[in-house]
Each structure stands twice: as structure tokens, then as C-alpha cells.
Amino acid sequence: MTASQTYVFDGSEQGFATTRFEDLLNWAQKYSLFQYPFVTACCAMEFMALASPRFDMARFGAEAPRFSPRQADLLWVVGTISQRQAPILKTVYDQMADPKYVLAFGTCASCGGFYDNYTTLAGIDKVIPVDVYVPGCPPRPESVIDGLLLLQDKIQRGDRTPGIVKPRTDPRVVASQLATGHSTDVAHAQLVELRTSKP
Amino acid sequence: MSKRVLQRLTEVFGAAVIETHSQHGDDTAVVVPSRWKEIAAFLRDDEKCAMNHFIDLTAVDYLNRREPRFEVVLHVRSIEKLHRLRLKARLGEPATIDTLSGIWAGADWFERECFDMFGVEFVGHPDLRRILMYPEFVGSPLRKDYAAQHTQPLVEYRPEAVGKLPPFDEHEGMPFGRQTHDRVEPRVNALGFSDE
Amino acid sequence: MEPLDIELDDGELELPNEPMQVNMGPAHPAMHGTVRMVVDLSGETITKVDVQIGYLHRGFEKMCERGTWTQVFPYVDRLNYASPMLNNVGFSLAVEKMLGVSVPERCQHYRVVLGELARICDHMVCSGAMAMELGAFTPFLWFAKARELIWDVFEEETGARVTHSFGRVGGMAQEPTANFKSMVRAAVPAVLALIADGEKLLLANRIFLDRVENVGVMSKERAIALGWTGVVLRSTGVPYDVRKVHPYLTYDRYDFDVPVGTSGDNFDRFMCRQEEIRQSARIIEQALEQMADEGSVNIDDPRIVLPPKEDVYSTIEGTIQHFKIIMEGIKVPAGECYSYTEAGNGELGFYIVSDGSGTPYRIRIRPPCFATMQGVEEMIVGGMLPDVVPTFGSVNMIGGECDH
Ligand code: SF4
């Protein structure tokens, strides 16, 4: 829950908190996403890695796969969707109950990737709306987790505009590069600054 | 080693073998399409050849480069004798040739794929239908005159999704590819969608 | 545990039933999202099945005709995405065969080591996924953990976890890193230990054994006629392994065994894979032993291999050479060839036609599991519906490769 909307009263015997009902609902929802993995292609390899011990998606309350779309509220589209697959994807999406969210995992799902040809759908947003795009071919599990957190954030805020996982730079790397003082490093740091500063 | 297979083939079939070569060590025989099946059966059954292991069947489209236009290419090998052979037949349009699915069970799907991708008709095939593309698809995508970008969608696109949707901007991503494929007339598929 | 095996043969216990048609997939979790099976059932017995593939057709062959020869590498990565490195090696060898060159010995050993690491990953993914589909989740987690160890090595060497695009015509994209040998030597025993742990869980499990033994049987003769290769063929008892029968790279210099099965059922396929992992580990050890620490991994031919980056920026020859290779592509002499290697699933062949330009005229991939998939129909007809899952799992169908 966002701090500004939640008030916790200390000192009383039971302890209670006040919040808006929607916030509570959103909060509950964002930590109990039931996912339907629509897994088709190479990105599945990273999807497996994401579910396995090292990256462990379960930490974010999104580990329970439901293989029936009717019981799921988060659709992971993992991999290339061909024109032949598109009607199936659409059916699965239509079968899901509201509120439903879609996460496009990988470049292929986001925009078709480098399969710009007769058989591939150029991004699933051509047929279903998408909430979060995670670029990468395949994306690293870290960036997928980033995407999941972004989605949770959006759920909390009740924001349905599509979002995209942006590239990140490790602040420690930048700091160490600055310390060594190479000109390219400075340029790099400036770039990073530009990218992160507010318009 | 499989030079002997080529020799034997020319001995037995004489003029039906149009040409042979062993470029890069791959022994190749080009045969007349009318005796395709007969030669394949011989390769499998003859003791000296014993080509029982089916490997691959495909086609190549030599549009505007060679006449006749298509070449059907078969690769087989022998489990016991360890030799390999490439057998080719040249076909004009309409491309039809006998099926080999009765000789090697494996040819079944490979012929379906060839039919799907090149539109080569295999006479006598028990179940010749598309395998990789959907039945509504029109045309043969791997022919050189099929434009690579020409899609035939099965579901209607969302009306707002004509161009790029936010958060992507209109100029993100660009078409690439060096070889220009001549664009053909837009085709319309069963649902009435066309490319243009 | 005897009372579990009730004899149902006399038929009186069976209820009368009507034939029924069931659609499995493509959105069925055990179908990897890319295969649809239309199954005709009588009771629980399968009478007819139509296996439909093609849900992941991505136009690989058409895409190859659009760029230079080097630009094909990212596409081959994504064919068998469980072991991209083996595809990279296979495709580089194919183009090198066309060019009539062979890479330095150091590179050959390097390719072998990376390839065998990829093969271990491939087999682990298959066994783990198969076990998971049968309900055994823990072995999958262990195999996934072991895979991470190998991927760490790959990431260090190539910069990518899954899709490396690391092969090049005439060499590799980079030299081995300084710590390559010690990293591999540290990773492999840990991987083998994890695999042994996972395997122990499965092989002592009656449910698992009951579901795989004598299920999905395939005979030798049919397997050969169907064009099967690789593990699935060896499980029927045919010792055909490209690495042994037609050695490429330096495979003739290593001492390794080719495990074969006897009955061609799911259990044999599973066990062959497990044994191959151990054989791969043996190969890796020997290859590391024989691999030199110094020397180039690329051939010395300015028409094929890119110059070092420093030369590109500092010498005019380097710049021109770089420009020619990037913009026009490597000129491969006109002609055709078929080159084959042992990939994760069997014989991965590339039939290449060149017209002498920098762009491939036609690249045909011979996907091993395309041939395997057409045998699945025979394996499951006459069996029970639940047997579809282990049978399908054990043939290791990889969508990207099977559907091109
Ligand atoms: S984004 Fe890349 S890795 Fe993912 S499915 Fe597409 S091609 Fe495969």
C-alpha cells in the first residue's frame, strides 16, 4: 500500500490500519496474480529459468500457474505468435475473467521481433491489448521481474496505460567509472543522467 | 564410397540419369521425374545400395534462373553401408511428381511440407494437405515470387493497432533485408483480408 | 503393492462407451504450446490421432534468403532453442564445407566443448520437462539449477544466456576467455551431481516407471524408415550417432561411448539421454585436455573473417575488409552441399544452395524432430490417453526446429 494513503495507528491493543477499499483490493490483487503462461517459443527457456530456484518468481506472489484461462488474471505471452496461433491467443484472452492483465514476454510477443514475414504476427498488441512489454530476445529474468514489478505498481495505481521495461544502468558501475575518469565513461555517465533526469 | 552407388545407378538406369556430380563430396544424381519412384524403390531394395534410412526431402525454386523451375531434392543414406546419396528431379509448372511415402514412411510429412511451401503436388500421397501453414493460407510461401512480408491474418486486427501502439513510437523498428523480393499482386485469403 | 494391478482384461469391469473426439493443444500445457493432437477415443484407448504441427512456423528458410550468410546465425540460434550452440556449430560447418575451409584445431576443440555443454542442457531440459509433465516437479527444479551453472559459463564466454549467436563462418566470435577451462572444469562435476540427484528421485519412483516403461514403443525398422535420428533412434537399438559414424570436428580423437536402448520405449529414451549427458562430460574433459591455451580460433583469410577491431579503426585495409564483409557478405562459391551434425535431437542437416553472392540462395534445414514427430502417431495409437503426455515428452519436440 502506498504510504500516503495508509495510516497505521500504533499503540492500540489490536492495531488497525485505515485505507481506501480500492487500495486494499488493488494491493491484494497485485500480490496474488494467477498466471496463465501462453508459452510457445524460445523465450520459454528463460521462462523456465524464471520459475526455477535462482530467480524464483514465487517471491512476487505470481508463481501459481493456472492452465485454465478462466481462473487466471495475468496472461503471459511468451514467445513468437504466428498468424496461425493468433486466433487461439485471442480466444484464451477472451475467456479470461476481468480484471485481466497481459504481459508480453520478449521481443517477438511485443512486436514480432526479427521475424518480419508472412507467418508471424507483428506483436500481440495487434490482437489483444497489452499492459507491460518486456523487451529482450529472450529477456533476462531480471528484466522480467522488473516488468512484473512494474505491472504490480500499475495495478496498485489503477493505471491501465501500457508500460515498457526500460534498460537500466547499475549505479555502482557508473560511480566506479566516474572515479577512474575516462572520457568515454564521463560521456556514458552523462548519457545515463540524461536518460534518468526528468524532462 | 558412394561413388559406387552412382555407378550402379547409371548402369541400371542409363539414360534416366541425366547427370551426376560429387561436389563437396556429396554424391548427386539428377534423374528424370517420370522414373522418380522406380529409382527410389531400387535404391532402397537393391543389395548394393540398401538406402533404407530416409533423411530429407525438399525443393528449390530457381525462378528466372533455370528451366524447369523447381528441383525436388531427396537425401537418403544406408544404415549398414553408411553411404549417402542426393537424388534430384527437375520439374516445370505445374509441378507434379510421384510420392515416395510408400517407399520410406518418413517421406510422408516431408512431402506435405514441400507441398505446403512450394506447391509441388505429390501424386498418390495419402494425405496431402498443408502442414506448417493453416488451411486458409493462399499461395506457397517459399516460392521466390511470394513476397516475404505478405501476411494473411486469421483474426481481425484491433482497429487501433494499424501502426505502432504506445509506448512505441511510429519510427521504432524498421524493415530490413537486402534481397528485394518483387512484390506480387495482393492476395486475398478465405476471410477476405488482403495485405494492402 | 500387488493389489494395485487389477486385471481388467475380462472386460466386465469396463463400462459401455461411445467413441469420442478430444482436442489436445495447442494451448495444452503438455503440448509445449505448439502442437495440436486430435485424438479419437474409445473409452480411454486411442483409436486414431491426427498430429498437427506448424503453430510455431516462423519462416526460417525465407528469412535466411534476406541477409548475408553471417546474418543467418541469430536465426539458427532460435531453431533448437534448448541447445543453440549446437545449431551455431552445425551451420558454421555447413558454410565452411561450401567454402572448403576448416577452422584451426583450437577452435575445433572449443566448438566441441561448447557444443557438448549445450547438449547437456538440451537433454536436461527434455528430461526435466518430461518429469514435470508427469507431476515430478522437484527433478525439474534440480535440472533447472544445473542448467543455470552451464548458462553461467555460456554467459561468460558469449555474453548471452540462451541465444548466443556465437558461431561465425571460419571461427568463433570471440576467443575463449582466460578462465574458460577452469570454469568448465568447475561446473561440470557440479552439474553431474545435480543430475544424479534428480535422476535418483525418478528411478526409484514407481509412478514414474509405470508411466514410462513399455509405453510409446517403436520398432527399429519403422524408426529407420521414418527417418529418425539421434537419441530416439538409438533408443530402439540402432547405434547411429553422427559423431561416431561420420566424425566431424575432432570427435574422432575422443574416447566416448554411444548408449543404445533395447526396446525403444519412453524409459529407454530417458535413460539414453541421461547416459549421453555423462558421455558428454567425458568428451568435455578430453577436449579441454587437448585444447591449446594459445593460438587463434579464426582461420587466416581476410575474405571470410572480420579483421580485429583495432585494425578497422586504424588501417585502410582493415576498414575495407570490414566493410566488404559486413555490406556484401562472405562470397560463398556457387554450388550446393548438405552438411550434417549431431544436434540435441539427432541429425541436424543444412542443405545449402549458393549462387555465388553474399546472400544465401536457399538454406534448407533438416530438423531432426520433424521426422520424429511423424512417428508419434504410431507410438500413441492403441495406448491410453494419459500415455500421450510421457510419450510426447520423451521425443523432445522443440517447436522452433520442428516447425522451422
Ligand atoms: S523474443 Fe527471441 S527468444 Fe523470445 S521467442 Fe522471440 S526469437 Fe525467441
Coordinates of N, CA, C and O in Angstrom, one line a residue, chain C residues 120 124 143 146 149-150 187-199 274-282 285:
Chain C
I120 N 24.3 -31.1 -23.0 CA 23.9 -31.5 -21.6 C 22.6 -30.7 -21.3 O 21.6 -31.2 -20.8
M124 N 18.9 -32.2 -20.4 CA 18.3 -31.9 -19.1 C 17.0 -31.2 -19.2 O 16.0 -31.6 -18.5
F143 N 17.2 -29.9 -12.3 CA 17.8 -29.8 -13.6 C 18.0 -28.4 -14.0 O 18.9 -27.9 -14.6
A146 N 20.9 -27.0 -12.4 CA 22.2 -27.4 -13.0 C 22.3 -26.6 -14.3 O 23.5 -26.3 -14.7
L149 N 24.1 -23.4 -14.0 CA 25.5 -23.4 -13.9 C 26.2 -23.4 -15.3 O 27.2 -22.8 -15.5
I150 N 25.6 -24.2 -16.2 CA 26.1 -24.2 -17.5 C 25.9 -22.8 -18.2 O 26.8 -22.3 -18.9
A187 N 32.3 -26.4 -13.3 CA 30.8 -26.5 -13.5 C 30.4 -28.0 -13.7 O 29.4 -28.4 -13.2
V188 N 31.1 -28.7 -14.6 CA 30.6 -30.0 -15.0 C 30.4 -31.0 -13.8 O 29.3 -31.6 -13.8
P189 N 31.3 -31.1 -12.9 CA 31.1 -32.1 -11.8 C 29.8 -31.7 -11.0 O 29.0 -32.5 -10.6
A190 N 29.7 -30.4 -10.8 CA 28.5 -29.9 -10.0 C 27.2 -30.3 -10.8 O 26.2 -30.7 -10.2
V191 N 27.2 -30.1 -12.1 CA 26.1 -30.4 -12.9 C 25.8 -31.9 -12.8 O 24.6 -32.3 -12.6
L192 N 26.8 -32.7 -12.9 CA 26.6 -34.2 -12.9 C 26.0 -34.6 -11.5 O 25.2 -35.5 -11.5
A193 N 26.5 -34.0 -10.5 CA 26.0 -34.3 -9.2 C 24.5 -34.0 -9.1 O 23.7 -34.8 -8.6
L194 N 24.1 -32.8 -9.6 CA 22.7 -32.4 -9.5 C 21.8 -33.4 -10.3 O 20.7 -33.7 -10.0
I195 N 22.4 -33.8 -11.5 CA 21.6 -34.7 -12.3 C 21.4 -36.0 -11.7 O 20.4 -36.6 -11.7
A196 N 22.5 -36.5 -11.0 CA 22.4 -37.8 -10.3 C 21.3 -37.7 -9.3 O 20.5 -38.6 -9.1
D197 N 21.3 -36.6 -8.6 CA 20.2 -36.4 -7.5 C 18.8 -36.5 -8.1 O 18.0 -37.2 -7.6
G198 N 18.7 -35.7 -9.2 CA 17.3 -35.7 -9.8 C 16.9 -37.0 -10.3 O 15.8 -37.5 -10.2
E199 N 17.9 -37.7 -10.9 CA 17.6 -39.0 -11.5 C 17.2 -40.0 -10.5 O 16.3 -40.8 -10.7
Q274 N 20.1 -39.6 -20.3 CA 20.9 -39.5 -19.1 C 22.3 -40.0 -19.3 O 23.3 -39.3 -18.8
E275 N 22.4 -41.1 -20.0 CA 23.8 -41.6 -20.2 C 24.6 -40.7 -21.1 O 25.8 -40.5 -20.9
E276 N 23.9 -40.1 -22.1 CA 24.6 -39.2 -23.0 C 25.2 -38.0 -22.3 O 26.2 -37.5 -22.7
I277 N 24.5 -37.6 -21.3 CA 25.0 -36.5 -20.5 C 26.3 -36.8 -19.9 O 27.3 -36.0 -20.0
R278 N 26.4 -38.0 -19.4 CA 27.7 -38.4 -18.8 C 28.8 -38.6 -19.9 O 29.9 -38.2 -19.7
Q279 N 28.4 -39.1 -21.0 CA 29.4 -39.2 -22.1 C 29.8 -37.8 -22.6 O 31.0 -37.6 -22.8
S280 N 28.9 -36.9 -22.6 CA 29.3 -35.5 -23.0 C 30.3 -35.0 -22.0 O 31.3 -34.3 -22.4
A281 N 30.1 -35.3 -20.7 CA 31.0 -34.8 -19.7 C 32.4 -35.4 -20.0 O 33.4 -34.7 -19.9
R282 N 32.4 -36.7 -20.4 CA 33.7 -37.3 -20.7 C 34.4 -36.6 -21.9 O 35.6 -36.3 -21.9
E285 N 35.9 -33.3 -20.9 CA 37.1 -33.4 -20.2 C 38.3 -33.6 -21.2 O 39.3 -32.9 -21.1

